[in-house]
Coordinates of C-alpha atoms in Angstrom, one line a residue:
M1 CA 14.1 -38.8 -45.9
P2 CA 11.7 -36.1 -47.0
M3 CA 12.7 -34.0 -50.0
P4 CA 14.0 -30.5 -49.2
V5 CA 11.7 -27.6 -50.1
K6 CA 13.1 -25.7 -53.0
K7 CA 13.1 -21.9 -52.8
D8 CA 12.8 -19.6 -55.8
Y9 CA 14.7 -16.5 -54.7
Y10 CA 13.6 -14.6 -57.8
H11 CA 10.0 -15.3 -56.9
L12 CA 10.5 -14.3 -53.3
L13 CA 11.8 -10.9 -54.3
G14 CA 9.3 -10.6 -57.2
V15 CA 11.9 -10.0 -59.9
P16 CA 12.6 -11.8 -63.2
R17 CA 15.7 -14.0 -63.5
E18 CA 17.4 -11.4 -65.7
A19 CA 16.9 -8.6 -63.2
T20 CA 19.8 -6.1 -62.6
Q21 CA 21.5 -5.6 -59.3
E22 CA 19.7 -2.3 -58.9
E23 CA 16.3 -3.9 -59.5
I24 CA 17.1 -6.6 -56.9
R25 CA 18.2 -4.0 -54.4
K26 CA 15.0 -1.9 -54.8
A27 CA 12.8 -5.0 -54.6
F28 CA 14.5 -6.2 -51.4
R29 CA 14.3 -2.8 -49.8
K30 CA 10.5 -2.5 -50.5
L31 CA 9.8 -6.0 -49.2
A32 CA 12.0 -5.6 -46.1
F33 CA 10.1 -2.6 -45.0
Q34 CA 6.8 -4.5 -45.6
Y35 CA 7.6 -7.7 -43.7
H36 CA 10.0 -6.5 -40.9
P37 CA 8.6 -7.8 -37.6
D38 CA 8.9 -4.4 -36.0
H39 CA 6.3 -3.1 -38.4
N40 CA 4.4 -6.2 -39.4
H41 CA 3.0 -8.1 -36.4
H42 CA 1.0 -10.7 -38.5
E43 CA 1.8 -14.3 -38.0
G44 CA 4.5 -15.5 -40.4
A45 CA 5.9 -12.0 -41.1
A46 CA 9.2 -12.7 -39.3
E47 CA 9.7 -16.0 -41.3
K48 CA 8.9 -14.2 -44.5
F49 CA 11.4 -11.5 -43.7
K50 CA 14.2 -14.1 -43.1
E51 CA 13.5 -15.7 -46.5
I52 CA 13.6 -12.3 -48.2
V53 CA 17.0 -11.5 -46.6
E54 CA 18.3 -15.0 -47.6
A55 CA 17.2 -14.4 -51.2
Y56 CA 18.9 -11.0 -51.3
Q57 CA 22.1 -12.3 -49.8
V58 CA 22.3 -14.8 -52.6
L59 CA 21.1 -12.7 -55.6
S60 CA 23.1 -9.6 -54.6
N61 CA 26.4 -11.5 -54.7
T62 CA 27.6 -12.2 -58.2
N63 CA 29.3 -15.6 -57.4
R64 CA 26.4 -16.9 -55.2
R65 CA 23.9 -15.8 -57.8
A66 CA 25.8 -17.7 -60.5
T67 CA 25.9 -20.8 -58.4
Y68 CA 22.2 -20.5 -57.6
D69 CA 21.3 -20.0 -61.3
R70 CA 23.3 -23.2 -62.1
F71 CA 22.4 -25.6 -59.3
G72 CA 19.3 -24.0 -57.7
H73 CA 18.5 -23.9 -54.0
M74 CA 20.4 -26.5 -51.8
D75 CA 19.1 -27.3 -48.3
D76 CA 20.8 -30.6 -47.5
G77 CA 23.7 -29.2 -45.5
R78 CA 25.6 -27.8 -48.5
R79 CA 24.6 -24.2 -47.9
F80 CA 26.1 -21.3 -49.9
D81 CA 29.3 -19.8 -48.5
G82 CA 28.6 -17.6 -45.6
F83 CA 25.2 -19.1 -44.7
A84 CA 26.5 -21.0 -41.7
D85 CA 26.4 -17.8 -39.7
F86 CA 23.2 -16.5 -41.3
A87 CA 21.3 -16.2 -38.1
A88 CA 24.1 -14.2 -36.5
G89 CA 24.3 -11.8 -39.5
L90 CA 20.6 -11.3 -39.5
G91 CA 20.8 -9.2 -36.3
D92 CA 23.3 -6.9 -38.0
I93 CA 21.0 -6.5 -41.0
F94 CA 18.1 -5.5 -38.6
D95 CA 20.3 -2.9 -37.0
A96 CA 21.6 -1.5 -40.2
F97 CA 18.2 -1.4 -41.8
F98 CA 16.2 0.2 -38.9
G99 CA 18.9 1.8 -36.8
A100 CA 18.5 5.2 -38.5
T101 CA 14.8 5.3 -37.8
I102 CA 15.3 4.9 -34.0
R103 CA 16.1 8.2 -32.4
V104 CA 16.7 8.3 -28.6
Q105 CA 15.4 11.6 -27.2
R106 CA 17.4 13.6 -24.8
R107 CA 16.1 13.9 -21.3
T108 CA 13.4 16.5 -21.0
P109 CA 11.9 18.1 -17.9
Q110 CA 9.7 15.6 -16.0
Q111 CA 7.1 16.2 -13.4
G112 CA 7.9 14.8 -9.9
A113 CA 6.0 11.8 -8.6
D114 CA 2.7 12.2 -6.9
L115 CA 2.3 11.4 -3.2
Q116 CA -0.7 10.2 -1.2
Y117 CA -1.5 10.8 2.5
E118 CA -4.4 9.2 4.5
L119 CA -6.0 11.7 6.9
S120 CA -8.5 10.6 9.5
I121 CA -10.9 13.4 10.9
S122 CA -13.7 13.5 13.3
F123 CA -17.4 13.7 12.4
E124 CA -17.5 17.3 13.5
E125 CA -14.5 18.3 11.5
A126 CA -16.1 16.7 8.4
A127 CA -19.3 18.6 9.1
F128 CA -17.9 22.1 9.8
G129 CA -14.5 21.9 8.2
S130 CA -11.2 22.4 9.9
R131 CA -7.5 23.2 9.3
K132 CA -5.0 20.4 9.9
Q133 CA -1.2 20.1 10.0
I134 CA 0.2 17.0 8.3
E135 CA 3.8 15.8 8.0
V136 CA 5.0 14.2 4.7
L137 CA 8.3 12.8 3.6
R138 CA 9.1 13.9 0.1
V139 CA 11.9 14.5 -2.4
E140 CA 13.1 18.1 -2.8
D141 CA 15.9 19.9 -4.4
C142 CA 19.1 19.7 -2.3
S143 CA 19.2 22.7 0.1
R144 CA 23.0 22.9 -0.3
C145 CA 23.4 22.9 -4.1
L146 CA 19.8 24.1 -4.9
G147 CA 19.4 21.1 -7.2
N148 CA 22.3 21.5 -9.6
G149 CA 24.3 18.7 -8.0
C150 CA 27.5 20.8 -7.7
E151 CA 29.3 22.3 -4.7
P152 CA 28.2 25.8 -4.0
G153 CA 29.8 28.3 -6.3
R154 CA 30.3 25.7 -9.1
Q155 CA 28.2 24.9 -12.2
P156 CA 28.0 21.8 -14.4
V157 CA 30.5 21.9 -17.3
K158 CA 29.9 21.0 -20.9
C159 CA 30.4 17.3 -21.6
P160 CA 33.6 16.7 -23.7
N161 CA 32.3 13.5 -25.2
C162 CA 29.2 15.0 -26.9
N163 CA 30.2 18.7 -26.8
G164 CA 27.1 19.5 -24.8
L165 CA 24.6 18.0 -27.3
G166 CA 23.6 15.1 -25.0
E167 CA 23.8 12.7 -27.9
V168 CA 26.5 11.1 -30.0
R169 CA 26.2 10.2 -33.7
R170 CA 27.4 6.9 -35.0
A171 CA 27.8 6.3 -38.8
Q172 CA 27.3 2.9 -40.3
N173 CA 27.5 1.6 -43.8
S174 CA 24.8 -0.9 -44.9
I175 CA 23.2 -2.3 -47.9
F176 CA 21.0 0.7 -48.1
G177 CA 23.7 3.3 -47.9
R178 CA 25.2 5.3 -45.1
F179 CA 23.1 5.6 -41.9
V180 CA 23.7 7.9 -38.9
N181 CA 22.3 6.7 -35.6
R182 CA 21.8 9.3 -32.8
L183 CA 22.3 7.8 -29.3
V184 CA 22.2 9.2 -25.8
C185 CA 25.7 10.1 -24.7
D186 CA 26.7 7.5 -22.1
H187 CA 29.2 10.0 -20.6
C188 CA 26.6 12.6 -19.4
N189 CA 23.5 10.4 -19.7
G190 CA 21.9 12.8 -22.2
Q191 CA 22.4 15.9 -20.0
G192 CA 25.0 17.6 -22.2
S193 CA 26.9 18.5 -19.0
I194 CA 28.8 16.8 -16.3
I195 CA 29.5 17.6 -12.6
D196 CA 33.2 17.9 -11.9
Q197 CA 32.8 18.7 -8.2
P198 CA 29.7 16.9 -6.8
C199 CA 27.8 18.4 -3.9
S200 CA 29.0 16.9 -0.6
Q201 CA 25.4 16.8 0.8
C202 CA 23.5 15.0 -2.1
L203 CA 26.6 13.5 -3.8
G204 CA 25.7 15.1 -7.1
K205 CA 22.1 13.9 -7.3
G206 CA 20.7 17.3 -6.7
K207 CA 17.9 15.8 -4.6
E208 CA 17.3 14.9 -1.0
Q209 CA 14.5 13.6 1.2
K210 CA 12.9 16.1 3.6
R211 CA 10.1 15.9 6.2
R212 CA 7.7 18.8 5.7
T213 CA 4.7 20.1 7.7
I214 CA 1.9 21.1 5.4
A215 CA -1.3 23.0 6.3
V216 CA -4.5 21.4 4.9
S217 CA -7.8 23.1 4.8
I218 CA -10.7 20.7 5.2
P219 CA -13.9 22.1 3.6
S220 CA -17.1 21.9 5.5
G221 CA -19.4 19.0 4.4
V222 CA -16.5 16.8 3.2
E223 CA -17.4 13.1 3.0
G224 CA -15.3 10.0 3.8
G225 CA -13.6 8.6 0.7
S226 CA -13.1 12.0 -0.9
Q227 CA -9.7 13.4 -1.9
I228 CA -8.1 16.8 -1.4
R229 CA -5.6 17.7 -4.1
L230 CA -2.6 19.9 -3.4
R231 CA -0.6 20.7 -6.6
G232 CA 3.1 21.2 -6.3
E233 CA 3.3 19.5 -2.9
G234 CA 4.5 16.1 -4.2
N235 CA 8.1 15.1 -5.0
A236 CA 10.3 17.6 -6.8
G237 CA 10.5 17.3 -10.6
M238 CA 13.5 16.1 -12.6
W239 CA 15.6 18.2 -15.0
G240 CA 13.6 21.4 -14.3
G241 CA 10.2 19.8 -14.3
P242 CA 7.4 20.8 -11.8
A243 CA 6.8 19.1 -8.5
G244 CA 4.1 16.4 -8.3
T245 CA 0.7 16.5 -6.6
L246 CA -0.1 15.5 -3.0
Y247 CA -3.4 13.7 -2.7
I248 CA -5.0 13.6 0.7
A249 CA -7.5 10.7 1.2
I250 CA -10.1 11.6 3.8
S251 CA -11.6 9.1 6.2
V252 CA -14.2 10.1 8.8
R253 CA -14.4 8.5 12.2
E254 CA -17.8 7.2 13.5
H255 CA -19.7 9.4 15.9
E256 CA -21.1 8.1 19.2
F257 CA -24.6 9.3 18.5
F258 CA -25.0 10.5 14.9
K259 CA -24.9 9.0 11.5
R260 CA -24.8 10.8 8.2
H261 CA -27.2 10.5 5.2
D262 CA -26.3 13.0 2.5
N263 CA -26.5 16.3 4.3
N264 CA -28.9 15.1 7.0
I265 CA -27.9 13.8 10.4
L266 CA -29.7 10.7 11.8
Y267 CA -30.2 10.4 15.6
E268 CA -32.0 7.6 17.4
L269 CA -34.0 8.6 20.5
P270 CA -35.1 5.9 23.0
I271 CA -38.2 6.7 25.1
D272 CA -40.3 4.5 27.4
F273 CA -44.0 3.6 27.2
A274 CA -45.1 6.4 29.5
Q275 CA -43.3 9.1 27.4
A276 CA -44.8 7.6 24.2
A277 CA -48.3 7.5 25.6
L278 CA -48.4 10.7 27.5
G279 CA -45.9 12.8 25.5
D280 CA -42.9 14.6 26.8
E281 CA -40.4 17.3 26.1
L282 CA -36.7 16.2 26.1
E283 CA -33.3 17.8 25.6
I284 CA -31.3 16.1 22.9
P285 CA -27.9 16.7 21.4
T286 CA -27.1 18.2 18.0
L287 CA -23.9 19.3 16.3
D288 CA -24.7 22.9 17.3
G289 CA -25.5 22.1 20.9
K290 CA -28.5 20.8 22.8
V291 CA -32.1 21.6 21.9
R292 CA -35.5 20.7 23.4
L293 CA -37.7 18.3 21.4
K294 CA -41.4 17.9 22.0
I295 CA -42.8 14.3 22.0
R296 CA -46.5 14.2 21.2
P297 CA -48.8 11.9 23.1
G298 CA -49.4 8.6 21.4
T299 CA -46.1 8.7 19.5
Q300 CA -45.3 5.3 17.9
T301 CA -41.9 3.6 17.5
D302 CA -40.0 4.5 14.3
T303 CA -41.7 7.9 14.1
V304 CA -39.2 10.4 12.6
L305 CA -39.2 13.9 13.9
Q306 CA -37.4 16.7 12.0
I307 CA -35.2 19.5 13.4
R308 CA -34.5 21.9 10.5
G309 CA -31.1 23.4 9.8
R310 CA -29.2 21.2 12.3
G311 CA -27.5 19.0 9.7
I312 CA -24.4 19.1 7.5
P313 CA -23.6 22.3 5.6
Y314 CA -24.1 22.1 1.8
A315 CA -20.9 22.3 -0.3
N316 CA -22.2 24.3 -3.2
R317 CA -24.8 26.5 -1.6
S318 CA -25.7 28.1 1.6
G319 CA -27.7 26.4 4.3
K320 CA -27.6 23.0 6.0
G321 CA -29.4 19.8 6.0
D322 CA -31.7 18.7 8.9
Q323 CA -31.4 16.5 11.9
L324 CA -33.8 13.5 11.8
V325 CA -34.8 12.0 15.1
R326 CA -36.1 8.4 15.0
I327 CA -38.2 7.4 18.0
K328 CA -37.6 4.0 19.5
V329 CA -40.1 3.0 22.2
V330 CA -38.1 0.8 24.6
T331 CA -39.8 -2.2 26.3
P332 CA -38.5 -2.7 29.8
D333 CA -37.0 -6.1 30.4
K334 CA -36.9 -6.0 34.2
L335 CA -39.8 -4.9 36.5
D336 CA -40.1 -4.7 40.2
E337 CA -43.3 -5.7 42.1
D338 CA -44.8 -2.2 42.1
Q339 CA -44.2 -1.8 38.4
R340 CA -45.5 -5.2 37.6
R341 CA -48.7 -4.4 39.6
L342 CA -49.1 -1.1 37.8
F343 CA -48.7 -2.8 34.4
H344 CA -51.4 -5.4 35.3
D345 CA -53.8 -2.6 36.3
L346 CA -53.0 -0.8 33.1
A347 CA -53.6 -3.9 31.1
K348 CA -57.0 -4.5 32.7
S349 CA -57.9 -0.9 32.1
L350 CA -56.9 -1.1 28.4
E351 CA -58.9 -4.3 28.0
K352 CA -62.0 -2.6 29.4
T353 CA -61.5 0.3 27.0
K354 CA -61.0 -2.1 24.1
T355 CA -64.2 -4.0 25.1
H356 CA -66.2 -0.9 25.4
K357 CA -65.2 0.3 21.9
T358 CA -65.8 -3.0 20.1
G359 CA -69.0 -3.8 22.0
K360 CA -67.8 -7.3 22.8
V361 CA -68.3 -8.8 26.2
K362 CA -65.8 -11.2 27.6
P363 CA -67.3 -14.7 28.4
K364 CA -67.5 -15.6 32.1

């Protein structure tokens, strides 16, 4: 059987063997503050604190101290009187020692919870702005009692348990003297008042859920993924606090023809070989209506033409972006006999032109 570890209680408290009770008490108080787990989170602090408390329980008691001075520390089952329930008594010491430093605050005004609403708008609404009506379900002050929780004509009355303070004081004697703990009154939950005639509509809660229609202004040029913030349109606050904020998350639906790039609009225009080679003038759509666009002869695929001022309005300055038209020359995938003959004739003609320019003669 291993030998028990002997503890020197005087060494644990840092006092000489002839120390007075006052010196022992002061030493314990200093070390208890230093090693209490609520203040010291280092590994081993809790175990050190228990040893300090054990030493104090022995040395602060005249009979136990005399026994310890005579026989020393015993850890073979023959504990000092009262140490069988040491662990249980430790919690009381924690409470007595730190109870006075814990002060539970009374309830103070709190801002209501924020709400979020997802709003889908069209491409045009995002470009030019709009005004939308949305419906939200939120918490508001009760319309019958106006938020005080009482039947109309009544008011909350002073709590008789705490005399309107919202807290109760509980005195406790400990090894450090007399401590007074301040706790939230469990009768009025810290309000300092109680409701003797609860509102029949909200049952004394002072709050109810309501569906509200709210007007939302969509600024021109808004982008998908942005948020609109409406202060005071969230849930009602508690205990006189302000209402929360309503956040509106914007998503923009795709357009049939257009895509957005910053403040410019991208539009893809398909044309055939003849239009690309000979040029043309076409009517194309924009967000402001249709305009005529001139295609120059010899235009190649992926050519980008610019229509100024037909894009998205700028958010922080006047003016708009541009509409960019990307040309796509479309190759026909089905030809009738006449078209096929014409393309053969065109191919021969182009070949002669190519031969003439390069000076090369086709072999017979």
